[in-house]
Amino acid sequence: MTDGVTARAPAHLTAFFAPEAADDPARAGATGGGLALADGIEVTVAARAGSGDDSHSGREPPARDATGGAGGSPHRVTLNGESATVAPVTGVLERLDVPPARVAIDAAVPVGAGFGVSGGATLATAFAAASRFGLARTANTLIGAAHAAEVAAETGLGDVVAAARGGIPLRLAAGGPTHGAMDGIPGQPRIEYVSFGELSTPDVLGGETDRVTVAGERALESVVATPTVEQIFRAGRRFTERVELADDRVRETIEAVESAGGEATMAMLGRTVVALGTGLSDAGYDAEVCSVDPTGVRVLSDG
Amino acid sequence: MTDGVTARAPAHLTAFFAPEAADDPARAGATGGGLALADGIEVTVAARAGSGDDSHSGREPPARDATGGAGGSPHRVTLNGESATVAPVTGVLERLDVPPARVAIDAAVPVGAGFGVSGGATLATAFAAASRFGLARTANTLIGAAHAAEVAAETGLGDVVAAARGGIPLRLAAGGPTHGAMDGIPGQPRIEYVSFGELSTPDVLGGETDRVTVAGERALESVVATPTVEQIFRAGRRFTERVELADDRVRETIEAVESAGGEATMAMLGRTVVALGTGLSDAGYDAEVCSVDPTGVRVLSDG
């Protein structure tokens, strides 16, 4: 992709959330709190060869153009090198009227395990596409389009606005940038995580949204009252207990970190445990180490 | 300052602005647009020796404690190594009830030349002090306190919220985080600048605020309609002409960059010209080179 532009979004681990429904996907979403991680999602957007745009890359195999893509979309998407269908990514390209594009998503975190890969990929796609095709949109317009595409595709509720901000984001009001309201906890602590795999979002939330909403609102109130990174973990742990989404392995791991004197909680929604500082390694786990990303979404390179 | 915490804020060059008065300094401020620069302001905050706090540094000369400080403030401030009185910095320490502190401000940009040093120093002071003394405040609370301190000290109207965001900030509604509204232009282009010295803010704005307001509002409208970095410069140039704040040297320099095919404008309020890409060096100037800072304010180090 020699003619591509790369943008980067942090991964986002949700510690707790309260969903808010609305007919307009720009108003729907979730309040909540979490961590934006320096381990992130990089997306390169280029013009599709033979699409009539100004692409000068001739390296796309002709067979791929001939076979067409998912749902008749003019765009071609890969995730970690494999051809993929990522509904919110295609959705945001359509919302922004992007010409036929090749989109290469590279995730430095596990997919489907609560790291907000779909939201981060959608957000980074919007910023890379706007730069590559000279769309001349403001940051809020791009974030809003990515948020609406993610909500409409039912792949997430709040990762886009959180990943756009970076840091330790608090979503005080749900929705895209025009409707939602953000705050955050200052600081960029060391973070550790272990992941045991996927948790299917529709399965876990079927019919349980009232309990989730009440637990999520209480968790956010407690963090607004005591705005520290430790309280993000404590509120997340209480939320995890109330919504009963942790399986034995996740629960055991959180308890092991607590027993070793550390702070840990579950990533919503995935079989992932995240800890502050050296919490997981102190408890004997072979954890991934990263830091909080202070920046949020950004365009990395042109040309 | 072995017990100090360092925070960093980008310098902020205002391209155009429209002041908005209000009795409450949290609501007062300015709309406008500008550039947050990677050349920034670093502030280290430590406990004052002998203040009864937990400081373990014994290196503060006793004479300084004995002589007392500016206006009876319990805090001691240095700017680029020299003892200094910086009213909004002392002001934000008071607003946040910070124990007696030593504050060392290091600016990588010229002071008093339109780089928002007072706003950036005030903002970084708030974040460093909150981390050093474990104040447990959210980012919006710290930004709001810094904004109110800056407005109350009459040293600036919009640099704090702009520097907090980073990037290429657009201030759509004036005031601190609770009242104001931000957007931005995506991207981190290369920037060049030359500075010819100070311009006194009270002098230039005496009685001229209506003209400034009208010109600033038109400039912001034009950038919202065409949200590109080039338009920031074009709108800034038209604003500069309308408010008649450029002296001959600034005007000549902007014209030289334009003649060489580049984009340049004046930093409000200083005798500084800022250009996009290689605009100033293409026009034969020996310019400082830096980039747009994508992050905004952040805590750099503890301990």
XYZ file of C-alpha atoms in Angstrom:
606
model
C 0.000 0.000 0.000
C 2.503 2.579 -1.122
C -0.260 5.151 -1.606
C -1.831 4.481 1.798
C -2.279 6.596 4.905
C -2.027 4.954 8.332
C -3.956 6.016 11.421
C -3.777 4.512 14.873
C -6.355 4.141 17.648
C -5.637 2.816 21.133
C -7.290 -0.398 22.231
C -9.990 0.364 24.815
C -10.825 -1.858 27.763
C -14.200 -1.056 29.304
C -14.257 -1.542 33.102
C -17.990 -0.757 33.498
C -20.787 0.654 31.366
C -24.467 1.598 31.296
C -26.088 1.241 27.860
C -28.419 3.964 26.596
C -30.751 3.154 23.724
C -31.841 5.725 21.123
C -33.219 5.504 17.584
C -30.458 7.803 16.321
C -27.107 5.927 16.502
C -25.353 9.282 17.080
C -27.313 9.601 20.358
C -27.238 5.943 21.431
C -24.268 4.460 23.240
C -23.134 3.924 26.797
C -21.759 5.824 29.724
C -18.873 4.162 31.534
C -15.178 4.062 32.287
C -12.118 2.197 31.065
C -8.521 2.329 29.865
C -7.112 3.326 26.456
C -4.007 1.201 25.843
C -0.809 1.986 23.961
C -1.200 -1.477 22.388
C -3.562 -0.416 19.651
C -5.084 -0.829 16.242
C -3.351 0.497 13.125
C -5.331 0.943 9.923
C -3.902 1.738 6.481
C -6.338 3.038 3.880
C -5.435 3.175 0.180
C -7.326 3.606 -3.062
C -8.467 0.350 -4.657
C -6.498 -0.539 -7.796
C -8.610 -0.155 -10.922
C -11.322 1.758 -9.039
C -10.834 4.899 -11.107
C -9.153 6.705 -8.218
C -5.563 7.899 -8.451
C -4.013 4.693 -7.129
C -0.707 3.747 -8.680
C -0.365 0.370 -6.986
C -0.527 -2.536 -9.418
C 0.117 -5.210 -6.823
C -3.502 -6.174 -6.038
C -4.154 -9.637 -7.533
C -6.753 -9.246 -10.348
C -8.728 -12.232 -9.037
C -9.740 -10.277 -5.928
C -11.199 -7.443 -7.976
C -13.038 -9.958 -10.185
C -14.613 -11.897 -7.326
C -16.122 -8.862 -5.664
C -16.502 -8.446 -1.918
C -18.824 -8.867 1.048
C -22.362 -7.623 0.436
C -21.444 -5.868 -2.798
C -19.282 -3.321 -0.938
C -16.778 -1.561 -3.163
C -14.242 -1.716 -0.301
C -11.774 -4.504 0.538
C -10.862 -5.104 4.186
C -8.152 -7.263 5.773
C -7.747 -7.959 9.499
C -4.239 -9.044 10.538
C -3.500 -9.990 6.922
C -6.637 -12.070 6.284
C -9.592 -10.962 4.146
C -12.404 -10.013 6.539
C -15.873 -8.524 6.797
C -15.965 -5.812 9.472
C -19.427 -4.228 9.286
C -18.698 -0.938 11.136
C -15.539 -0.349 9.053
C -17.480 -0.710 5.806
C -20.256 1.323 7.435
C -18.051 4.307 8.291
C -16.566 4.326 4.778
C -20.127 4.552 3.427
C -21.147 7.267 5.905
C -18.144 9.341 4.806
C -18.699 8.669 1.034
C -15.188 7.259 0.696
C -14.211 6.109 -2.855
C -13.448 2.378 -3.303
C -10.728 1.652 -0.759
C -8.441 -1.060 0.513
C -8.368 -1.124 4.312
C -5.686 -3.098 6.196
C -6.358 -3.455 9.926
C -3.528 -4.614 12.207
C -4.456 -5.242 15.836
C -1.728 -5.544 18.494
C -4.330 -6.935 20.943
C -6.550 -10.051 20.832
C -9.695 -9.746 18.676
C -13.078 -10.361 20.321
C -11.686 -10.348 23.854
C -12.880 -6.960 25.108
C -10.210 -4.657 23.640
C -12.561 -2.615 21.442
C -10.863 -3.726 18.224
C -13.956 -3.089 16.080
C -14.423 0.425 17.495
C -10.733 1.281 17.245
C -10.525 -0.083 13.704
C -13.598 1.904 12.682
C -12.235 5.105 14.221
C -8.758 4.714 12.696
C -10.370 3.892 9.329
C -12.290 7.191 9.431
C -9.145 9.239 10.169
C -6.943 7.379 7.649
C -9.606 7.593 4.912
C -10.197 11.312 5.534
C -6.476 11.985 5.191
C -5.942 9.671 2.199
C -8.859 11.078 0.181
C -8.675 14.706 1.399
C -12.202 14.611 2.845
C -11.807 17.831 4.916
C -13.862 16.815 7.959
C -13.330 17.894 11.558
C -12.240 15.396 14.224
C -15.716 15.415 15.806
C -17.337 14.627 12.443
C -15.017 11.635 11.938
C -15.498 10.390 15.515
C -19.271 10.856 15.186
C -19.402 8.883 11.931
C -17.321 6.070 13.470
C -19.503 6.007 16.608
C -22.723 5.870 14.578
C -21.318 3.109 12.318
C -20.280 1.048 15.367
C -23.655 1.457 17.111
C -25.580 0.736 13.886
C -23.520 -2.448 13.340
C -24.190 -3.472 16.972
C -20.501 -4.190 17.546
C -20.033 -1.703 20.411
C -21.523 1.223 22.322
C -18.734 3.395 23.661
C -15.295 2.286 22.467
C -15.113 4.831 19.646
C -15.435 7.996 21.771
C -13.213 6.481 24.472
C -10.457 5.494 22.004
C -10.714 8.915 20.353
C -9.941 10.624 23.671
C -7.233 8.268 24.926
C -6.039 8.173 28.528
C -8.394 6.811 31.174
C -11.719 7.929 29.690
C -14.947 8.474 31.592
C -18.048 8.660 29.427
C -20.349 10.938 31.437
C -23.085 11.129 28.797
C -23.665 8.552 26.052
C -23.458 9.146 22.309
C -21.113 10.641 19.728
C -19.170 13.894 20.239
C -22.154 16.194 19.659
C -24.330 14.457 22.236
C -21.967 12.695 24.641
C -19.723 14.200 27.284
C -16.273 12.963 28.241
C -13.959 13.397 31.199
C -10.991 11.331 32.351
C -8.612 10.341 35.130
C -5.157 11.908 34.660
C -2.079 9.676 34.419
C -0.557 6.923 32.282
C 0.081 3.961 34.604
C 1.630 0.644 33.599
C -1.049 -1.932 32.779
C -0.946 -5.730 32.532
C -3.459 -8.087 30.960
C -4.142 -11.761 30.259
C -6.780 -12.939 27.826
C -8.585 -16.293 27.817
C -10.656 -15.660 24.679
C -13.980 -14.434 23.381
C -17.313 -13.710 25.019
C -20.206 -13.205 22.662
C -21.831 -9.795 23.242
C -25.428 -10.616 22.180
C -25.446 -13.771 24.362
C -24.413 -12.040 27.542
C -26.632 -8.994 27.268
C -29.890 -10.643 26.191
C -32.621 -9.388 28.536
C -30.172 -8.230 31.201
C -29.776 -4.581 30.254
C -31.669 -3.177 33.266
C -29.335 -4.832 35.740
C -26.337 -3.732 33.676
C -27.610 -0.144 33.516
C -28.096 0.132 37.278
C -24.701 -1.441 38.026
C -22.966 0.726 35.418
C -24.496 3.955 36.706
C -23.445 3.139 40.274
C -19.906 2.354 39.144
C -19.613 5.665 37.263
C -20.962 7.607 40.263
C -18.333 6.012 42.510
C -15.509 7.008 40.137
C -16.801 10.571 39.756
C -16.821 10.782 43.577
C -13.301 9.262 43.870
C -11.547 9.932 40.562
C -8.468 7.696 40.835
C -7.206 4.868 38.657
C -7.519 2.487 41.639
C -11.219 3.353 41.858
C -11.667 2.459 38.156
C -10.540 -1.063 39.076
C -12.623 -1.250 42.265
C -15.745 0.002 40.476
C -15.060 -2.429 37.627
C -14.783 -5.348 40.060
C -18.072 -4.491 41.748
C -19.730 -4.070 38.325
C -18.358 -7.479 37.250
C -19.856 -9.119 40.352
C -23.243 -7.435 39.888
C -23.678 -8.277 36.200
C -22.365 -11.850 36.662
C -20.425 -11.954 33.400
C -17.173 -13.437 34.712
C -16.573 -17.157 34.308
C -14.539 -19.156 36.851
C -11.210 -18.542 35.194
C -11.681 -14.757 35.026
C -12.984 -14.645 38.614
C -10.090 -16.774 39.899
C -7.552 -14.517 38.187
C -9.062 -11.319 39.601
C -9.072 -12.912 43.065
C -5.439 -14.021 42.707
C -4.379 -10.442 41.908
C -6.387 -9.137 44.879
C -4.801 -11.728 47.169
C -1.349 -10.544 46.055
C -2.341 -6.983 47.015
C -3.059 -5.725 43.499
C -5.950 -4.211 41.551
C -7.589 -6.125 38.689
C -10.888 -6.259 36.851
C -12.543 -7.853 33.804
C -12.586 -6.267 30.339
C -16.181 -5.792 29.175
C -16.930 -7.803 27.116
C -14.232 -10.434 26.859
C -12.546 -13.186 28.867
C -9.740 -10.766 29.681
C -8.378 -9.640 33.060
C -6.587 -6.301 33.297
C -4.452 -5.223 36.259
C -2.781 -2.059 37.478
C 1.035 -1.917 37.613
C 2.525 -5.353 38.259
C -0.706 -6.856 39.616
C -0.822 -9.936 37.377
C 2.895 -10.707 37.373
C 2.981 -10.322 41.178
C 0.247 -12.984 41.284
C 2.360 -15.322 39.118
C 0.686 -14.763 35.739
C 2.579 -14.443 32.453
C 0.891 -11.155 31.506
C 1.194 -8.786 28.577
C 2.622 -5.434 29.700
C 1.619 -2.087 28.227
C 0.836 1.475 29.237
C -2.123 3.823 29.019
C -2.102 5.749 25.718
C -2.309 9.485 26.444
C -3.104 10.582 22.884
C -6.122 8.827 21.426
C -6.693 8.483 17.682
C -4.139 10.039 15.331
C -2.910 9.955 11.766
C 0.580 8.413 11.750
C 1.953 8.797 8.272
C 1.143 10.064 4.840
C 2.480 8.714 1.580
C 13.497 18.319 42.804
C 13.900 14.638 43.501
C 10.395 14.455 44.944
C 8.821 16.318 42.025
C 6.304 15.309 39.366
C 6.636 16.736 35.857
C 3.731 17.477 33.510
C 3.907 18.848 30.000
C 1.565 21.050 27.987
C 1.993 21.946 24.322
C 2.585 25.573 23.387
C -0.542 26.970 21.715
C -0.510 29.496 18.867
C -3.865 31.205 18.368
C -4.596 31.975 14.703
C -7.886 33.819 15.377
C -10.232 34.328 18.315
C -13.476 35.965 19.455
C -13.503 36.940 23.152
C -16.605 36.259 25.244
C -16.981 38.071 28.537
C -18.721 36.562 31.584
C -18.624 37.257 35.313
C -17.767 33.622 36.029
C -14.208 32.919 34.778
C -15.251 29.308 34.102
C -17.729 30.634 31.500
C -15.636 33.474 30.083
C -13.030 32.868 27.404
C -12.818 32.900 23.651
C -13.820 30.856 20.659
C -11.156 30.450 17.997
C -8.631 28.227 16.278
C -4.912 27.559 16.449
C -2.104 25.037 16.676
C -0.827 23.036 19.663
C 2.943 22.595 19.218
C 5.247 19.755 20.241
C 7.592 22.486 21.512
C 5.950 22.906 24.875
C 6.033 23.879 28.499
C 7.253 21.448 31.173
C 6.403 22.065 34.805
C 7.820 20.198 37.785
C 5.937 20.518 41.074
C 7.482 19.474 44.390
C 6.684 20.028 48.041
C 8.378 23.086 49.555
C 11.156 22.173 51.978
C 10.223 22.936 55.577
C 6.565 23.417 54.703
C 5.430 20.544 56.894
C 4.680 18.397 53.853
C 6.497 15.129 53.278
C 9.344 16.648 51.288
C 12.726 15.044 51.817
C 14.741 17.586 49.849
C 17.050 19.649 52.006
C 18.620 21.580 49.168
C 16.369 24.680 49.270
C 18.457 27.599 50.654
C 16.941 28.656 54.011
C 17.116 32.351 52.999
C 14.327 31.833 50.438
C 11.968 30.450 53.039
C 12.806 33.329 55.347
C 12.264 36.091 52.797
C 8.812 34.887 51.811
C 7.407 35.128 48.316
C 5.340 37.249 45.990
C 2.163 38.557 47.594
C 2.533 36.309 50.611
C 1.968 33.201 48.501
C 3.233 30.007 50.152
C 4.410 28.795 46.704
C 7.748 29.402 44.954
C 7.836 29.637 41.161
C 10.743 29.697 38.702
C 10.485 30.337 34.956
C 13.435 28.996 32.921
C 15.519 28.893 36.092
C 14.754 32.442 37.342
C 12.502 33.263 40.273
C 9.237 34.582 38.825
C 5.712 35.715 39.654
C 3.203 33.977 37.377
C -0.246 34.971 38.640
C -2.331 32.189 36.998
C 0.119 29.516 38.216
C -0.191 30.725 41.806
C -3.925 31.107 41.172
C -4.478 27.517 40.077
C -2.488 26.202 43.061
C -4.845 28.179 45.308
C -7.980 27.016 43.466
C -6.853 23.397 43.940
C -5.831 23.900 47.620
C -2.310 22.676 46.894
C 0.059 22.552 49.917
C 3.127 24.876 49.773
C 4.886 23.933 46.543
C 7.946 24.646 44.443
C 7.031 25.030 40.772
C 9.731 24.996 38.069
C 8.477 26.064 34.629
C 10.646 25.345 31.568
C 9.427 26.776 28.278
C 10.881 25.514 24.966
C 9.246 28.483 23.171
C 9.676 32.274 23.560
C 7.803 33.840 26.499
C 5.315 36.644 25.762
C 5.363 36.083 22.008
C 1.994 34.399 21.450
C 2.825 30.801 22.380
C 0.430 30.544 25.300
C 3.197 29.983 27.848
C 1.140 31.269 30.771
C -1.831 29.044 29.888
C 0.354 25.999 29.232
C 2.316 26.560 32.451
C -0.911 26.909 34.447
C -2.380 23.748 32.920
C 0.777 21.675 33.433
C 1.033 22.997 37.002
C -2.486 21.727 37.743
C -1.724 18.238 36.405
C 1.707 17.979 38.049
C 0.383 19.255 41.393
C -2.591 16.868 41.330
C -0.256 13.936 40.733
C 2.396 15.072 43.254
C -0.067 15.660 46.094
C -2.589 12.909 45.225
C -5.445 15.382 44.776
C -7.766 12.877 43.004
C -9.400 15.264 40.516
C -10.659 14.459 37.036
C -8.977 15.926 33.944
C -11.925 18.302 33.343
C -11.687 19.607 36.919
C -7.965 20.344 36.502
C -8.452 21.953 33.077
C -11.381 23.994 34.433
C -9.346 25.244 37.394
C -6.461 26.226 35.090
C -8.816 27.973 32.651
C -10.508 29.941 35.439
C -7.126 30.913 36.943
C -5.870 32.130 33.555
C -9.021 34.144 32.813
C -9.087 35.613 36.351
C -5.420 36.651 36.009
C -6.202 38.229 32.596
C -3.254 36.457 31.000
C -5.280 34.562 28.390
C -8.731 33.464 27.239
C -8.476 30.162 25.428
C -4.970 28.689 25.551
C -5.728 26.357 28.466
C -8.547 24.369 26.830
C -6.689 24.362 23.494
C -3.429 23.106 25.033
C -5.367 20.500 27.027
C -6.795 19.028 23.808
C -3.675 19.202 21.648
C -3.690 18.862 17.870
C -5.218 21.681 15.827
C -7.944 22.813 18.249
C -11.106 24.646 17.325
C -12.884 26.292 20.247
C -16.543 26.223 19.158
C -17.928 27.591 22.439
C -15.961 29.635 24.955
C -15.203 28.675 28.554
C -13.790 25.796 30.563
C -14.616 22.130 29.869
C -18.081 22.220 31.448
C -19.225 25.193 29.375
C -17.019 25.265 26.275
C -17.085 22.940 23.292
C -14.057 21.762 21.333
C -13.466 20.242 17.932
C -10.298 20.018 15.838
C -8.703 19.519 12.445
C -7.093 16.058 12.126
C -3.381 15.768 11.319
C 0.052 16.665 12.705
C 1.778 18.733 10.013
C 5.287 20.142 10.236
C 5.235 23.763 11.472
C 7.817 26.547 11.292
C 7.937 29.794 13.233
C 9.996 32.953 13.722
C 9.513 35.295 16.635
C 10.379 39.000 16.791
C 9.311 39.530 20.404
C 6.485 40.627 22.654
C 3.194 42.395 22.025
C 1.396 43.640 25.106
C -2.094 42.132 25.327
C -3.886 44.948 27.213
C -2.486 47.577 24.788
C -3.682 45.910 21.654
C -7.159 44.959 22.822
C -8.154 48.200 24.558
C -11.538 49.228 23.166
C -11.228 47.045 20.077
C -13.045 43.952 21.249
C -16.117 44.414 18.999
C -14.019 44.421 15.852
C -12.025 41.435 17.148
C -15.206 39.535 17.988
C -16.735 40.005 14.533
C -13.491 39.087 12.766
C -12.938 36.077 15.023
C -16.450 34.731 14.525
C -16.135 35.026 10.726
C -12.774 33.240 10.809
C -14.187 30.348 12.859
C -17.198 30.033 10.528
C -14.882 29.780 7.524
C -12.853 26.981 9.152
C -15.970 25.057 10.210
C -17.146 25.294 6.569
C -13.717 24.214 5.207
C -11.997 22.256 7.977
C -8.419 22.005 6.679
C -5.120 23.129 8.140
C -4.599 25.433 5.136
C -7.888 27.176 5.993
C -6.641 27.775 9.566
C -3.814 29.805 8.041
C -6.046 31.613 5.509
C -8.616 32.489 8.176
C -5.813 33.612 10.482
C -4.385 35.886 7.786
C -7.751 37.532 7.118
C -8.291 37.923 10.892
C -4.842 39.521 11.213
C -5.690 42.046 8.481
C -9.067 42.895 9.982
C -7.858 43.445 13.551
C -4.755 45.361 12.390
C -2.429 43.869 15.004
C 0.523 43.032 12.720
C 3.444 45.445 12.599
C 5.508 45.919 9.437
C 7.955 43.144 10.186
C 5.225 40.546 10.847
C 3.270 41.668 7.757
C 6.367 41.531 5.537
C 7.196 38.030 6.750
C 3.684 36.703 6.104
C 3.781 38.264 2.623
C 7.184 36.725 1.886
C 5.868 33.253 2.741
C 2.799 33.820 0.567
C 4.993 35.004 -2.334
C 7.002 31.781 -2.047
C 3.756 29.802 -2.366
C 3.376 28.974 1.341
C 0.830 29.502 4.126
C 1.655 31.713 7.116
C -0.146 33.758 9.740
C 0.510 35.731 12.930
C 0.377 34.212 16.419
C -2.209 36.044 18.553
C -0.890 37.860 20.515
C 2.807 38.108 19.777
C 5.239 39.306 17.141
C 5.496 35.742 15.847
C 4.848 34.344 12.370
C 3.925 30.679 12.003
C 3.984 28.783 8.709
C 2.822 25.413 7.396
C 5.439 22.873 6.289
C 8.554 24.581 4.928
C 6.837 27.940 4.317
C 9.307 30.139 6.196
C 12.488 28.325 5.139
C 11.279 28.358 1.517
C 11.000 32.145 1.871
C 14.601 32.335 3.148
C 13.930 32.677 6.894
C 15.952 30.919 9.565
C 12.894 29.398 11.247
C 12.355 27.107 14.207
C 10.939 23.750 13.099
C 8.465 21.698 15.101
C 5.339 19.596 14.710
C 1.773 19.695 15.937
C 1.437 17.896 19.271
C -1.315 15.255 19.019
C -1.643 14.579 22.747
C -2.295 17.708 24.781
C -1.495 17.977 28.467
C -0.013 14.932 30.198
C 1.870 13.849 33.297
C 5.360 12.761 32.226
C 7.011 11.245 35.254
C 6.525 10.511 38.891
C 9.228 10.597 41.503
